[in-house]
């Protein structure tokens, strides 16, 4: 089973300086992250790195990623370039890269270690799926040349990109850490390989830092927020008979992912939350925010933006156009606003629902 991969490794090997093998030459985000993730575990904490395509040298390695033409967890071989390779993460459609393979087999051990909870716990399983969908899957798609959208469907719909994203993807970030074509290269092959390996280690550390930040965020902030959002969601009918207003009492927490999950689990598409209310700070006299729920997590479009006449208004002007005293502001796009009191924010939400 995927979750037992880390357990299969002999405990006598832990910390023994085992060798991880991957290919040399131009490096990519997937093997850079794969190596980083392995080194988070005790077995690989003091591992050495061998970057080569020489089969005889790879055979001496304890674990090999992204090279060798073999996927065999029993031998710690994690390549995805074989013509017959079609493995995906459970419940997801994207073909795995070496990052996805290592994460699928060792991710639960990494998360378990971070949370100090058993691999079989619900929390570890929840984060294992969440981190794959939010971080790893994009690397798998990038390395396998899979677009986030169907290119043919975009072409038929006449949809064109409005501007360049500047290459700000994890894959592009790692790619820029490769040596330039005209960088000076040591004439001695061994020295040249050391110089290249140094750049790879820097890339592995860089993308690994992003992974660790995400893991830390989901473990320390996102996961604890789950129960708070669940409670707020269960109380939403107290604030609106149709459940369109959700109130986070006490303080704001990351709520979007949890709200969408709760709505999906409930299956009621007719009574979705339109506005979320929360205090700016966890103090008794805090000002309150009203935020329109986006149509999806990363969308700039709201399910129902705050009324157009309120947008861009502040203070007394907002009081006048909304008819609710204590106004602070409403953003020009209508996705968020504020009031000095909870009662004021709630009144804005009620009026916005009826608008």
PDB file of N, CA and C in Angstrom, residues 277-343:
ATOM      1  N   UNK A 277     -19.453  36.808   7.575  1.00  0.00           N
ATOM      2  CA  UNK A 277     -19.158  37.920   8.476  1.00  0.00           C
ATOM      3  C   UNK A 277     -18.118  37.477   9.494  1.00  0.00           C
ATOM      4  N   UNK A 278     -17.161  38.369   9.789  1.00  0.00           N
ATOM      5  CA  UNK A 278     -16.146  38.042  10.786  1.00  0.00           C
ATOM      6  C   UNK A 278     -15.524  39.327  11.333  1.00  0.00           C
ATOM      7  N   UNK A 279     -15.065  39.305  12.607  1.00  0.00           N
ATOM      8  CA  UNK A 279     -14.419  40.493  13.192  1.00  0.00           C
ATOM      9  C   UNK A 279     -13.017  40.674  12.624  1.00  0.00           C
ATOM     10  N   UNK A 280     -12.585  41.945  12.521  1.00  0.00           N
ATOM     11  CA  UNK A 280     -11.244  42.209  12.010  1.00  0.00           C
ATOM     12  C   UNK A 280     -10.171  41.709  12.974  1.00  0.00           C
ATOM     13  N   UNK A 281     -10.464  41.798  14.280  1.00  0.00           N
ATOM     14  CA  UNK A 281      -9.526  41.345  15.306  1.00  0.00           C
ATOM     15  C   UNK A 281     -10.303  40.600  16.391  1.00  0.00           C
ATOM     16  N   UNK A 282      -9.654  39.695  17.122  1.00  0.00           N
ATOM     17  CA  UNK A 282     -10.343  38.959  18.190  1.00  0.00           C
ATOM     18  C   UNK A 282     -10.439  39.757  19.488  1.00  0.00           C
ATOM     19  N   UNK A 283     -11.068  40.948  19.402  1.00  0.00           N
ATOM     20  CA  UNK A 283     -11.268  41.803  20.575  1.00  0.00           C
ATOM     21  C   UNK A 283     -12.729  42.230  20.614  1.00  0.00           C
ATOM     22  N   UNK A 284     -13.276  42.563  21.795  1.00  0.00           N
ATOM     23  CA  UNK A 284     -14.712  42.854  21.915  1.00  0.00           C
ATOM     24  C   UNK A 284     -15.223  43.992  21.050  1.00  0.00           C
ATOM     25  N   UNK A 285     -14.429  45.059  20.876  1.00  0.00           N
ATOM     26  CA  UNK A 285     -14.912  46.227  20.141  1.00  0.00           C
ATOM     27  C   UNK A 285     -14.414  46.268  18.697  1.00  0.00           C
ATOM     28  N   UNK A 286     -14.082  45.114  18.143  1.00  0.00           N
ATOM     29  CA  UNK A 286     -13.527  45.067  16.786  1.00  0.00           C
ATOM     30  C   UNK A 286     -14.556  45.471  15.736  1.00  0.00           C
ATOM     31  N   UNK A 287     -14.052  46.057  14.655  1.00  0.00           N
ATOM     32  CA  UNK A 287     -14.897  46.293  13.488  1.00  0.00           C
ATOM     33  C   UNK A 287     -15.153  44.953  12.802  1.00  0.00           C
ATOM     34  N   UNK A 288     -16.213  44.912  11.986  1.00  0.00           N
ATOM     35  CA  UNK A 288     -16.598  43.657  11.327  1.00  0.00           C
ATOM     36  C   UNK A 288     -16.493  43.774   9.823  1.00  0.00           C
ATOM     37  N   UNK A 289     -16.167  42.654   9.200  1.00  0.00           N
ATOM     38  CA  UNK A 289     -16.094  42.566   7.742  1.00  0.00           C
ATOM     39  C   UNK A 289     -17.251  41.730   7.215  1.00  0.00           C
ATOM     40  N   UNK A 290     -17.693  42.071   6.029  1.00  0.00           N
ATOM     41  CA  UNK A 290     -18.641  41.258   5.279  1.00  0.00           C
ATOM     42  C   UNK A 290     -17.971  40.914   3.962  1.00  0.00           C
ATOM     43  N   UNK A 291     -17.838  39.634   3.680  1.00  0.00           N
ATOM     44  CA  UNK A 291     -17.151  39.192   2.459  1.00  0.00           C
ATOM     45  C   UNK A 291     -18.071  38.316   1.632  1.00  0.00           C
ATOM     46  N   UNK A 292     -18.163  38.659   0.353  1.00  0.00           N
ATOM     47  CA  UNK A 292     -18.958  37.847  -0.575  1.00  0.00           C
ATOM     48  C   UNK A 292     -18.209  36.556  -0.876  1.00  0.00           C
ATOM     49  N   UNK A 293     -18.926  35.452  -0.903  1.00  0.00           N
ATOM     50  CA  UNK A 293     -18.312  34.151  -1.179  1.00  0.00           C
ATOM     51  C   UNK A 293     -18.003  34.049  -2.678  1.00  0.00           C
ATOM     52  N   UNK A 294     -16.762  33.716  -3.044  1.00  0.00           N
ATOM     53  CA  UNK A 294     -16.432  33.539  -4.464  1.00  0.00           C
ATOM     54  C   UNK A 294     -17.138  32.313  -5.052  1.00  0.00           C
ATOM     55  N   UNK A 295     -17.310  32.304  -6.363  1.00  0.00           N
ATOM     56  CA  UNK A 295     -17.940  31.150  -7.003  1.00  0.00           C
ATOM     57  C   UNK A 295     -17.066  29.902  -6.870  1.00  0.00           C
ATOM     58  N   UNK A 296     -15.753  30.093  -6.733  1.00  0.00           N
ATOM     59  CA  UNK A 296     -14.819  29.005  -6.452  1.00  0.00           C
ATOM     60  C   UNK A 296     -13.647  29.598  -5.694  1.00  0.00           C
ATOM     61  N   UNK A 297     -12.809  28.751  -5.133  1.00  0.00           N
ATOM     62  CA  UNK A 297     -11.754  29.208  -4.236  1.00  0.00           C
ATOM     63  C   UNK A 297     -10.879  30.303  -4.829  1.00  0.00           C
ATOM     64  N   UNK A 298     -10.451  30.129  -6.071  1.00  0.00           N
ATOM     65  CA  UNK A 298      -9.497  31.056  -6.675  1.00  0.00           C
ATOM     66  C   UNK A 298     -10.154  32.059  -7.621  1.00  0.00           C
ATOM     67  N   UNK A 299     -11.467  32.146  -7.580  1.00  0.00           N
ATOM     68  CA  UNK A 299     -12.180  33.031  -8.509  1.00  0.00           C
ATOM     69  C   UNK A 299     -12.258  34.459  -7.971  1.00  0.00           C
ATOM     70  N   UNK A 300     -12.221  35.425  -8.891  1.00  0.00           N
ATOM     71  CA  UNK A 300     -12.466  36.819  -8.535  1.00  0.00           C
ATOM     72  C   UNK A 300     -13.952  37.158  -8.633  1.00  0.00           C
ATOM     73  N   UNK A 301     -14.737  36.226  -9.131  1.00  0.00           N
ATOM     74  CA  UNK A 301     -16.177  36.451  -9.280  1.00  0.00           C
ATOM     75  C   UNK A 301     -16.902  35.970  -8.030  1.00  0.00           C
ATOM     76  N   UNK A 302     -17.792  36.813  -7.501  1.00  0.00           N
ATOM     77  CA  UNK A 302     -18.544  36.460  -6.302  1.00  0.00           C
ATOM     78  C   UNK A 302     -19.875  35.820  -6.673  1.00  0.00           C
ATOM     79  N   UNK A 303     -20.373  34.975  -5.764  1.00  0.00           N
ATOM     80  CA  UNK A 303     -21.712  34.425  -5.965  1.00  0.00           C
ATOM     81  C   UNK A 303     -22.748  35.549  -6.047  1.00  0.00           C
ATOM     82  N   UNK A 304     -22.591  36.534  -5.169  1.00  0.00           N
ATOM     83  CA  UNK A 304     -23.420  37.739  -5.226  1.00  0.00           C
ATOM     84  C   UNK A 304     -22.625  38.874  -4.594  1.00  0.00           C
ATOM     85  N   UNK A 305     -22.034  39.703  -5.434  1.00  0.00           N
ATOM     86  CA  UNK A 305     -21.236  40.820  -4.938  1.00  0.00           C
ATOM     87  C   UNK A 305     -22.126  41.803  -4.184  1.00  0.00           C
ATOM     88  N   UNK A 306     -21.535  42.590  -3.313  1.00  0.00           N
ATOM     89  CA  UNK A 306     -22.286  43.624  -2.600  1.00  0.00           C
ATOM     90  C   UNK A 306     -22.862  44.602  -3.622  1.00  0.00           C
ATOM     91  N   UNK A 307     -24.039  45.186  -3.336  1.00  0.00           N
ATOM     92  CA  UNK A 307     -24.766  46.003  -4.320  1.00  0.00           C
ATOM     93  C   UNK A 307     -23.918  47.086  -4.982  1.00  0.00           C
ATOM     94  N   UNK A 308     -24.130  47.260  -6.254  1.00  0.00           N
ATOM     95  CA  UNK A 308     -23.338  48.207  -7.043  1.00  0.00           C
ATOM     96  C   UNK A 308     -23.368  49.630  -6.480  1.00  0.00           C
ATOM     97  N   UNK A 309     -24.508  50.139  -5.996  1.00  0.00           N
ATOM     98  CA  UNK A 309     -24.509  51.513  -5.461  1.00  0.00           C
ATOM     99  C   UNK A 309     -23.610  51.700  -4.247  1.00  0.00           C
ATOM    100  N   UNK A 310     -23.267  50.619  -3.550  1.00  0.00           N
ATOM    101  CA  UNK A 310     -22.414  50.729  -2.370  1.00  0.00           C
ATOM    102  C   UNK A 310     -20.930  50.721  -2.714  1.00  0.00           C
ATOM    103  N   UNK A 311     -20.585  50.223  -3.859  1.00  0.00           N
ATOM    104  CA  UNK A 311     -19.184  49.954  -4.194  1.00  0.00           C
ATOM    105  C   UNK A 311     -18.364  51.241  -4.286  1.00  0.00           C
ATOM    106  N   UNK A 312     -17.226  51.232  -3.600  1.00  0.00           N
ATOM    107  CA  UNK A 312     -16.339  52.394  -3.577  1.00  0.00           C
ATOM    108  C   UNK A 312     -16.718  53.431  -2.542  1.00  0.00           C
ATOM    109  N   UNK A 313     -17.850  53.252  -1.856  1.00  0.00           N
ATOM    110  CA  UNK A 313     -18.302  54.231  -0.862  1.00  0.00           C
ATOM    111  C   UNK A 313     -17.621  53.961   0.484  1.00  0.00           C
ATOM    112  N   UNK A 314     -17.472  55.054   1.283  1.00  0.00           N
ATOM    113  CA  UNK A 314     -16.848  54.944   2.590  1.00  0.00           C
ATOM    114  C   UNK A 314     -17.600  55.797   3.603  1.00  0.00           C
ATOM    115  N   UNK A 315     -17.489  55.404   4.857  1.00  0.00           N
ATOM    116  CA  UNK A 315     -17.947  56.209   5.992  1.00  0.00           C
ATOM    117  C   UNK A 315     -19.371  56.747   5.813  1.00  0.00           C
ATOM    118  N   UNK A 316     -19.542  58.077   5.953  1.00  0.00           N
ATOM    119  CA  UNK A 316     -20.892  58.651   5.893  1.00  0.00           C
ATOM    120  C   UNK A 316     -21.561  58.425   4.549  1.00  0.00           C
ATOM    121  N   UNK A 317     -20.778  58.452   3.483  1.00  0.00           N
ATOM    122  CA  UNK A 317     -21.352  58.205   2.159  1.00  0.00           C
ATOM    123  C   UNK A 317     -21.923  56.797   2.074  1.00  0.00           C
ATOM    124  N   UNK A 318     -21.220  55.829   2.653  1.00  0.00           N
ATOM    125  CA  UNK A 318     -21.708  54.450   2.667  1.00  0.00           C
ATOM    126  C   UNK A 318     -22.975  54.347   3.518  1.00  0.00           C
ATOM    127  N   UNK A 319     -22.997  55.050   4.664  1.00  0.00           N
ATOM    128  CA  UNK A 319     -24.201  55.057   5.500  1.00  0.00           C
ATOM    129  C   UNK A 319     -25.411  55.542   4.714  1.00  0.00           C
ATOM    130  N   UNK A 320     -25.183  56.573   3.914  1.00  0.00           N
ATOM    131  CA  UNK A 320     -26.275  57.181   3.161  1.00  0.00           C
ATOM    132  C   UNK A 320     -26.797  56.250   2.070  1.00  0.00           C
ATOM    133  N   UNK A 321     -25.896  55.641   1.301  1.00  0.00           N
ATOM    134  CA  UNK A 321     -26.358  54.824   0.165  1.00  0.00           C
ATOM    135  C   UNK A 321     -26.882  53.463   0.607  1.00  0.00           C
ATOM    136  N   UNK A 322     -26.389  52.979   1.745  1.00  0.00           N
ATOM    137  CA  UNK A 322     -26.819  51.660   2.205  1.00  0.00           C
ATOM    138  C   UNK A 322     -27.986  51.725   3.183  1.00  0.00           C
ATOM    139  N   UNK A 323     -28.096  52.868   3.865  1.00  0.00           N
ATOM    140  CA  UNK A 323     -29.139  52.992   4.885  1.00  0.00           C
ATOM    141  C   UNK A 323     -28.786  52.290   6.183  1.00  0.00           C
ATOM    142  N   UNK A 324     -27.486  51.912   6.334  1.00  0.00           N
ATOM    143  CA  UNK A 324     -27.018  51.237   7.545  1.00  0.00           C
ATOM    144  C   UNK A 324     -25.937  52.089   8.196  1.00  0.00           C
ATOM    145  N   UNK A 325     -26.139  52.542   9.440  1.00  0.00           N
ATOM    146  CA  UNK A 325     -25.119  53.360  10.105  1.00  0.00           C
ATOM    147  C   UNK A 325     -23.878  52.558  10.470  1.00  0.00           C
ATOM    148  N   UNK A 326     -22.770  53.265  10.618  1.00  0.00           N
ATOM    149  CA  UNK A 326     -21.519  52.631  11.034  1.00  0.00           C
ATOM    150  C   UNK A 326     -20.686  52.086   9.901  1.00  0.00           C
ATOM    151  N   UNK A 327     -20.994  52.481   8.678  1.00  0.00           N
ATOM    152  CA  UNK A 327     -20.248  51.974   7.540  1.00  0.00           C
ATOM    153  C   UNK A 327     -18.787  52.373   7.554  1.00  0.00           C
ATOM    154  N   UNK A 328     -17.922  51.483   7.090  1.00  0.00           N
ATOM    155  CA  UNK A 328     -16.494  51.767   6.987  1.00  0.00           C
ATOM    156  C   UNK A 328     -16.083  51.863   5.521  1.00  0.00           C
ATOM    157  N   UNK A 329     -16.406  50.839   4.738  1.00  0.00           N
ATOM    158  CA  UNK A 329     -16.083  50.864   3.314  1.00  0.00           C
ATOM    159  C   UNK A 329     -16.765  49.713   2.612  1.00  0.00           C
ATOM    160  N   UNK A 330     -16.868  49.808   1.299  1.00  0.00           N
ATOM    161  CA  UNK A 330     -17.158  48.679   0.425  1.00  0.00           C
ATOM    162  C   UNK A 330     -16.183  48.767  -0.743  1.00  0.00           C
ATOM    163  N   UNK A 331     -15.496  47.675  -1.015  1.00  0.00           N
ATOM    164  CA  UNK A 331     -14.504  47.653  -2.099  1.00  0.00           C
ATOM    165  C   UNK A 331     -15.166  47.967  -3.428  1.00  0.00           C
ATOM    166  N   UNK A 332     -14.397  48.559  -4.331  1.00  0.00           N
ATOM    167  CA  UNK A 332     -14.926  48.970  -5.634  1.00  0.00           C
ATOM    168  C   UNK A 332     -15.472  47.797  -6.439  1.00  0.00           C
ATOM    169  N   UNK A 333     -14.984  46.581  -6.178  1.00  0.00           N
ATOM    170  CA  UNK A 333     -15.480  45.409  -6.908  1.00  0.00           C
ATOM    171  C   UNK A 333     -16.662  44.757  -6.201  1.00  0.00           C
ATOM    172  N   UNK A 334     -16.919  45.177  -4.961  1.00  0.00           N
ATOM    173  CA  UNK A 334     -18.044  44.640  -4.215  1.00  0.00           C
ATOM    174  C   UNK A 334     -17.804  43.297  -3.559  1.00  0.00           C
ATOM    175  N   UNK A 335     -16.531  42.858  -3.462  1.00  0.00           N
ATOM    176  CA  UNK A 335     -16.293  41.534  -2.881  1.00  0.00           C
ATOM    177  C   UNK A 335     -16.178  41.586  -1.357  1.00  0.00           C
ATOM    178  N   UNK A 336     -15.949  42.783  -0.790  1.00  0.00           N
ATOM    179  CA  UNK A 336     -15.781  42.888   0.651  1.00  0.00           C
ATOM    180  C   UNK A 336     -16.162  44.281   1.122  1.00  0.00           C
ATOM    181  N   UNK A 337     -16.578  44.353   2.375  1.00  0.00           N
ATOM    182  CA  UNK A 337     -16.922  45.632   2.977  1.00  0.00           C
ATOM    183  C   UNK A 337     -16.735  45.566   4.475  1.00  0.00           C
ATOM    184  N   UNK A 338     -17.019  46.673   5.158  1.00  0.00           N
ATOM    185  CA  UNK A 338     -16.831  46.695   6.600  1.00  0.00           C
ATOM    186  C   UNK A 338     -17.810  47.616   7.295  1.00  0.00           C
ATOM    187  N   UNK A 339     -18.063  47.301   8.578  1.00  0.00           N
ATOM    188  CA  UNK A 339     -18.903  48.139   9.419  1.00  0.00           C
ATOM    189  C   UNK A 339     -18.299  48.154  10.825  1.00  0.00           C
ATOM    190  N   UNK A 340     -18.643  49.176  11.588  1.00  0.00           N
ATOM    191  CA  UNK A 340     -18.065  49.326  12.917  1.00  0.00           C
ATOM    192  C   UNK A 340     -18.584  48.285  13.903  1.00  0.00           C
ATOM    193  N   UNK A 341     -19.729  47.691  13.623  1.00  0.00           N
ATOM    194  CA  UNK A 341     -20.317  46.728  14.560  1.00  0.00           C
ATOM    195  C   UNK A 341     -20.802  45.476  13.843  1.00  0.00           C
ATOM    196  N   UNK A 342     -21.000  44.400  14.635  1.00  0.00           N
ATOM    197  CA  UNK A 342     -21.576  43.182  14.084  1.00  0.00           C
ATOM    198  C   UNK A 342     -22.981  43.437  13.560  1.00  0.00           C
ATOM    199  N   UNK A 343     -23.782  44.200  14.348  1.00  0.00           N
ATOM    200  CA  UNK A 343     -25.148  44.491  13.938  1.00  0.00           C
ATOM    201  C   UNK A 343     -25.178  45.208  12.593  1.00  0.00           C
TER     202      UNK A 343
END
